[in-house]
Coordinates of C-alpha atoms in Angstrom, one line a residue:
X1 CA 96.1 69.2 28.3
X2 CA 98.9 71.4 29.8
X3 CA 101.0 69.4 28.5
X4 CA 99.6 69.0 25.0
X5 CA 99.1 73.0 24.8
X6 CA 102.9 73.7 25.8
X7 CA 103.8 71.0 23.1
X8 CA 102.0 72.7 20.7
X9 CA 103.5 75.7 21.5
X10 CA 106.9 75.2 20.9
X11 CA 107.0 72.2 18.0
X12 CA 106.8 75.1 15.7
X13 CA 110.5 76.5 17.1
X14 CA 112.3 72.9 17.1
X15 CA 110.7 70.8 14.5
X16 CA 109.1 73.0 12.3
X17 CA 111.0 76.6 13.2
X18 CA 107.7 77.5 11.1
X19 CA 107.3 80.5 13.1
X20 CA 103.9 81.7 11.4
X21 CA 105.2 80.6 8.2
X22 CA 102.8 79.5 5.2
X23 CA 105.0 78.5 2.8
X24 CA 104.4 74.3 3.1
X25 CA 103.8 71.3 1.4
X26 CA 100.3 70.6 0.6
X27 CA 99.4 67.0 -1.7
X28 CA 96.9 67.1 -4.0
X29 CA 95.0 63.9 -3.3
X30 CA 93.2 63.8 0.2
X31 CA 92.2 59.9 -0.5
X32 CA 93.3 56.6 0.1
X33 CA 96.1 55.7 -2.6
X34 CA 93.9 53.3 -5.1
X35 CA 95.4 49.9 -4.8
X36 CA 96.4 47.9 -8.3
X37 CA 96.4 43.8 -8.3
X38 CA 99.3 42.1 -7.2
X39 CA 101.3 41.2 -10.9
X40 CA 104.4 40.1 -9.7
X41 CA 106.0 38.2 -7.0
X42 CA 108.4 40.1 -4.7
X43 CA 111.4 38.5 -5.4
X44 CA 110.7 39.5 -9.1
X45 CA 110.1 42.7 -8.3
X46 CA 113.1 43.0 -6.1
X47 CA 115.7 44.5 -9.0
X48 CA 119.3 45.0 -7.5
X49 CA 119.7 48.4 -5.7
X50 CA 115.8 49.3 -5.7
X51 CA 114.5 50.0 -2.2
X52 CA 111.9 47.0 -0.8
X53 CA 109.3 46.6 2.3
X54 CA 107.8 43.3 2.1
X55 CA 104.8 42.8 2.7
X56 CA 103.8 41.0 6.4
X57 CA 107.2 41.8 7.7
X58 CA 108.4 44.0 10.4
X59 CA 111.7 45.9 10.5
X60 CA 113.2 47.3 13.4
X61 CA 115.5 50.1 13.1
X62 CA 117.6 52.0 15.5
X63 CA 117.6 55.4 15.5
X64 CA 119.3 58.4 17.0
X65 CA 118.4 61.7 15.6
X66 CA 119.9 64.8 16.7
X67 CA 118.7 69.0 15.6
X68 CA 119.9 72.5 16.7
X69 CA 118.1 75.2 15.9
X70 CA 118.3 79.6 16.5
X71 CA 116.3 81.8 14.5
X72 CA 117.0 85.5 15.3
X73 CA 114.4 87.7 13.9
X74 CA 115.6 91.1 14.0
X75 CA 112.4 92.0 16.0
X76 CA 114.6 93.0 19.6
X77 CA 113.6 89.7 21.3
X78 CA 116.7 87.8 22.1
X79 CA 117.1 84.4 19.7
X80 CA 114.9 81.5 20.0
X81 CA 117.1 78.6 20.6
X82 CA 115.8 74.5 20.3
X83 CA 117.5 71.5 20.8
X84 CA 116.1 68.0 19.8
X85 CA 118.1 64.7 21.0
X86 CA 115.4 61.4 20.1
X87 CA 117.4 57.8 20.4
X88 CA 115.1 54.6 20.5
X89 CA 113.6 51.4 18.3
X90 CA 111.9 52.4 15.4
X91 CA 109.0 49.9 13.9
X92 CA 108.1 50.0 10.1
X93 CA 105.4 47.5 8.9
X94 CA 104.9 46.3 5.6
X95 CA 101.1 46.6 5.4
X96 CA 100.9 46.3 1.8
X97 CA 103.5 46.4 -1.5
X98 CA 101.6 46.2 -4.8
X99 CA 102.5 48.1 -8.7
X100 CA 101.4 51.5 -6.5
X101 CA 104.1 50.9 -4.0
X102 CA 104.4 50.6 -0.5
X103 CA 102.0 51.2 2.4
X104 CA 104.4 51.0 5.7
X105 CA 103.2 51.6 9.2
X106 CA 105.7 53.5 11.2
X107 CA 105.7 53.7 15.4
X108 CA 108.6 54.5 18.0
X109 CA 108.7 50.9 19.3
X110 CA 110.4 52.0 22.8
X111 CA 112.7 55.4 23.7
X112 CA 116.1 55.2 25.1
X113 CA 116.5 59.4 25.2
X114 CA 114.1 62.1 24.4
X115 CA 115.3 65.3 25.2
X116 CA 113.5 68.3 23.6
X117 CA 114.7 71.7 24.7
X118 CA 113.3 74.8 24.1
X119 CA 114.9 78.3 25.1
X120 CA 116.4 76.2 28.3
X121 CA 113.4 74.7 28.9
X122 CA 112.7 71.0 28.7
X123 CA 109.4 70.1 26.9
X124 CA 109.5 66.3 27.6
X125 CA 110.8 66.1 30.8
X126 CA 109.6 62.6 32.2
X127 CA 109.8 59.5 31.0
X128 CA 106.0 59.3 31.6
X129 CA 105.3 62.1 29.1
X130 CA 107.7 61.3 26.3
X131 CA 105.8 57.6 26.4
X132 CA 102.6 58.8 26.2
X133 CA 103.3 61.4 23.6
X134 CA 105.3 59.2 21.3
X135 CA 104.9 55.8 21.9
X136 CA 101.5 53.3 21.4
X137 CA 100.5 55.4 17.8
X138 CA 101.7 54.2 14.8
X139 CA 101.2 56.4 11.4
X140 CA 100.8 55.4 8.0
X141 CA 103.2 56.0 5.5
X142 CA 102.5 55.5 1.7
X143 CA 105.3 55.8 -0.9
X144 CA 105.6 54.8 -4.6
X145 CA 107.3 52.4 -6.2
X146 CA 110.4 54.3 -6.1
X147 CA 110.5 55.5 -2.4
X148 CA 108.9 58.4 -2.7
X149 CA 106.8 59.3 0.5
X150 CA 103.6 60.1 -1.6
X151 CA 101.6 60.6 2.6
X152 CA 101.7 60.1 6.3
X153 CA 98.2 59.4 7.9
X154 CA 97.8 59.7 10.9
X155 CA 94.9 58.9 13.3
X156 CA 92.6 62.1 14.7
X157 CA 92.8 61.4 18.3
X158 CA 96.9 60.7 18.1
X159 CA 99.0 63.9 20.4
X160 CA 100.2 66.5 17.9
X161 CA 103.7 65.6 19.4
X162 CA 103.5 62.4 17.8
X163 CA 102.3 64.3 14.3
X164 CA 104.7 66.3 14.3
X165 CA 107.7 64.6 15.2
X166 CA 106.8 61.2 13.1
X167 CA 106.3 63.7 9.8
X168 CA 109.9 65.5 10.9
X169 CA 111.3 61.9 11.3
X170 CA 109.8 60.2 7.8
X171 CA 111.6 63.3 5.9
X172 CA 114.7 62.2 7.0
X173 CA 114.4 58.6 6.5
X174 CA 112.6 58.8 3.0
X175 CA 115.3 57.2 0.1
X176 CA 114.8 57.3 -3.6
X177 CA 115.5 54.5 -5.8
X178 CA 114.2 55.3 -9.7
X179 CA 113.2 52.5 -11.8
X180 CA 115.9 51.2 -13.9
X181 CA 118.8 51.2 -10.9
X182 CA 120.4 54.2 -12.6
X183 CA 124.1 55.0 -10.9
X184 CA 123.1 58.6 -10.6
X185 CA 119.9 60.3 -10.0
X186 CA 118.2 63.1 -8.0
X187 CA 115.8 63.7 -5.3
X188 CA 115.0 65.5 -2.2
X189 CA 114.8 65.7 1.3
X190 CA 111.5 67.1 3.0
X191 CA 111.8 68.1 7.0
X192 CA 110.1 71.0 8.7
X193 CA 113.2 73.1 7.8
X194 CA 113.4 73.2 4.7
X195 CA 112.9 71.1 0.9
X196 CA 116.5 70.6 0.0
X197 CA 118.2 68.5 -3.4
X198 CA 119.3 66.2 -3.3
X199 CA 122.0 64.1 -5.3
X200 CA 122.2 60.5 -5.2
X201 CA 125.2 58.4 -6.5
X202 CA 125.4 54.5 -6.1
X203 CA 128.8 52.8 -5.6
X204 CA 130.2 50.0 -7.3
X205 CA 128.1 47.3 -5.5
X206 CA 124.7 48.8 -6.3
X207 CA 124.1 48.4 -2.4
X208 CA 125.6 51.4 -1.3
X209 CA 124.4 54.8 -2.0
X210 CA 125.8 58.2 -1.7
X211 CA 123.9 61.3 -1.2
X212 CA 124.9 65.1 -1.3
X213 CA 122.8 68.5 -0.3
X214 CA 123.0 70.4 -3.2
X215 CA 120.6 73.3 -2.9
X216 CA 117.9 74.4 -0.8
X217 CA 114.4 74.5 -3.0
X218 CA 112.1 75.8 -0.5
X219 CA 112.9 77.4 3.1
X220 CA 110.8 77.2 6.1
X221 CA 113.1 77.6 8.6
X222 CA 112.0 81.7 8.7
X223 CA 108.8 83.1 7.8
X224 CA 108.8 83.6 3.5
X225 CA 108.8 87.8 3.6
X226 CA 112.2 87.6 5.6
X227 CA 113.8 84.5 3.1
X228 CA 112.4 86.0 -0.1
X229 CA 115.9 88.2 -0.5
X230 CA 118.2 86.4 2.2
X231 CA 121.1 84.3 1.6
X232 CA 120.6 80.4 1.8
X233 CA 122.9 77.6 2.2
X234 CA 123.1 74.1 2.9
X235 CA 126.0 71.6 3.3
X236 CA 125.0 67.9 4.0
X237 CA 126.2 64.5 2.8
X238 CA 125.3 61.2 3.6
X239 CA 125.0 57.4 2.8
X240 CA 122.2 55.0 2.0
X241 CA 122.8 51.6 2.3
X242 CA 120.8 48.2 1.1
X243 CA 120.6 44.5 1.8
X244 CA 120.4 42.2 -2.1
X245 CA 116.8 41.6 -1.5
X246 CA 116.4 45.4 -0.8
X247 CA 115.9 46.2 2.3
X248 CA 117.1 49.0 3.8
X249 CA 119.9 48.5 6.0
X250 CA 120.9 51.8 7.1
X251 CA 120.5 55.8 6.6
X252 CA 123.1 58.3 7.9
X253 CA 122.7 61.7 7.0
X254 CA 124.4 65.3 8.1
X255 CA 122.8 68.3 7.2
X256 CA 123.4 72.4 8.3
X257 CA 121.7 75.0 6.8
X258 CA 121.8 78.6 6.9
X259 CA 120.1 82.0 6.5
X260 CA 121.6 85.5 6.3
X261 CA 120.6 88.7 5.6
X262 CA 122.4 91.9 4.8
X263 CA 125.5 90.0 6.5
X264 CA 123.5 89.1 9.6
X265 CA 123.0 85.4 10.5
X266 CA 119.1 84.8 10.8
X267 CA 119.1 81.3 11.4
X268 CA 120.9 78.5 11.6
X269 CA 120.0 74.5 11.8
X270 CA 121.6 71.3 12.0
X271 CA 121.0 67.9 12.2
X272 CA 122.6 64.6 12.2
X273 CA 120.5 61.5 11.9
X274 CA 120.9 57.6 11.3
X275 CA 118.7 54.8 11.2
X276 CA 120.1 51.8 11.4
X277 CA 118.3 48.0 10.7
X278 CA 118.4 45.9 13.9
X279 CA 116.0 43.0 12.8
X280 CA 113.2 41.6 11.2
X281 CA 110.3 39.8 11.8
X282 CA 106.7 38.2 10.4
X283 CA 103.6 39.8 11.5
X284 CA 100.0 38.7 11.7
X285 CA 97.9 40.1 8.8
X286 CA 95.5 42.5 9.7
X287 CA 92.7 45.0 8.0
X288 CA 93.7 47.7 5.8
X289 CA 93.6 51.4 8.0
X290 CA 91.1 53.4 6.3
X291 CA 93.4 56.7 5.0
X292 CA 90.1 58.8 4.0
X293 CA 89.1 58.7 7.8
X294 CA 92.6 59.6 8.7
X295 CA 94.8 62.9 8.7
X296 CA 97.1 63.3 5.7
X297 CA 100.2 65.1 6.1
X298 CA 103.5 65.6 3.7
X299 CA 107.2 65.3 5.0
X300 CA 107.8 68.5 6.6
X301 CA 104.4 69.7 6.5
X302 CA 103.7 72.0 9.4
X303 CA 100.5 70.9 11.4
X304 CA 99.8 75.0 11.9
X305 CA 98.7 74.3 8.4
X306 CA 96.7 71.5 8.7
X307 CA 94.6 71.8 12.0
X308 CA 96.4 71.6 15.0
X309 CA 93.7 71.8 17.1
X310 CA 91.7 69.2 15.6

């Protein structure tokens, strides 16, 4: 329970750097996406360029994910610092793909590092803890047709670290792909941080896809009366790329964002992150999960806001 409080405590300052904020992303529906019959096969539905889980089929990813984060308040309390280093196997299930899109079920399959450091102090300091916080829970992850993460679910009883870190992680990995395979198109990226734009540009092959941080839409990173008249930035680029029958192959993203006010630096974040496809493999069908009896949570949605203590 130590354990769980002093998580809980600090997830805030690394992943969310929410700090008491209330500005966050709240989704209308609090039910389980309605499902549509199955019209088409996948390999019909599989256009060139567009983004694909199959259905029944595992995916194993690689993943190293790096974050830095101060946040100086102004307040006379030196800066809060955090540092976030997560390497491992990511797991991604295709649970279901109908016309509604894609339900995927997401776990850390084993971790190779998981350092999480907070003003100098480490808050996953065994092996022991980082395992049970993060490994053995799996959320669920619906997204439309296009990519779009439209939910994560996750189950009551699952440790806020998981929550928190799983909704930080799906923000970075979520990739647009519009109907139609257009060659340019826009979209976003949702983290605890900050909802920044995105623009996409595909290269000649259709398989490769560029991506640039344009602007920053909404900050989190500081509490909303301190960003209402401060300075933002954001510099970032990236590249998306997919196999011909869709599937993504890899994501590798660099992102730093800043806030300043009346020339002072207020805070400052970055992050580097790739995912990268190691394998793939068929599954056992199983039951549905029942999303109105779990938790639902947006990218980059701050539990604060949700019920952390639930």
């Amino acid at each position: 329970m130590q354990n769980r409080a002093k998580w809980m405590g600090v997830s805030f300052l690394v992943l969310s750097a929410a700090f008491g904020v209330g500005s966050v992303l709240h989704l209308q529906s609090t039910g389980e996406p309605s499902r549509s019959p199955r019209g088409s096969t996948d390999a019909a539905e599989a256009t060139r360029g567009r983004i694909l889980f199959k259905e029944g089929v595992a995916y194993r990813y690689d993943v190293r994910w790096t974050e830095s984060t101060e946040v100086d308040l102004g307040l006379g309390q030196p800066p809060t610092r955090g540092a976030l280093t997560l390497s491992g196997t990511l797991a991604v299930r295709g649970l279901r793909h109908d016309a509604e899109g894609f339900l995927l079920g997401v776990s850390f399959a084993s971790l190779a590092k998981h350092d999480l450091v907070v003003q100098g102090t480490a808050v996953l300091p065994t092996d022991e803890i980082a395992n049970k916080m993060l490994t053995g829970h799996e959320a669920v992850v619906a997204l439309d047709p296009s990519g779009v993460v439209t939910g994560v679910f996750f189950q009551p009883a699952s440790p806020s670290a998981f929550r928190d870190a799983m909704t930080a992680l799906v923000g970075r990995m979520e990739v647009t792909t519009p109907l139609g395979s257009p060659t340019t198109w826009s979209g976003a990226a949702r983290t605890p941080a900050a909802t920044v734009e995105l623009s996409y540009a595909r290269g000649k092959n259709g398989l490769s896809i560029a991506r640039d941080h344009v602007a920053i839409k909404e900050l989190r990173l500081v509490p909303s009366a301190l960003a209402f008249d401060a300075q933002k930035s954001v510099r970032g680029q990236g590249t998306v790329t997919l196999k011909a029958d869709g599937t993504l192959e890899s994501v590798t993203d660099q992102e730093e964002l800043g806030v300043t006010k009346a020339d002072r630096a207020v805070a400052t974040s970055k992050t580097s992150f790739e995912l990268t496809l190691s394998g793939t493999s068929p599954f056992a069908r199983e039951p549905l999960p029942r999303l109105a009896a779990m938790m639902r949570r947006a990218p980059g949605e701050a539990e604060a806001s949700v019920d952390r203590e639930r």
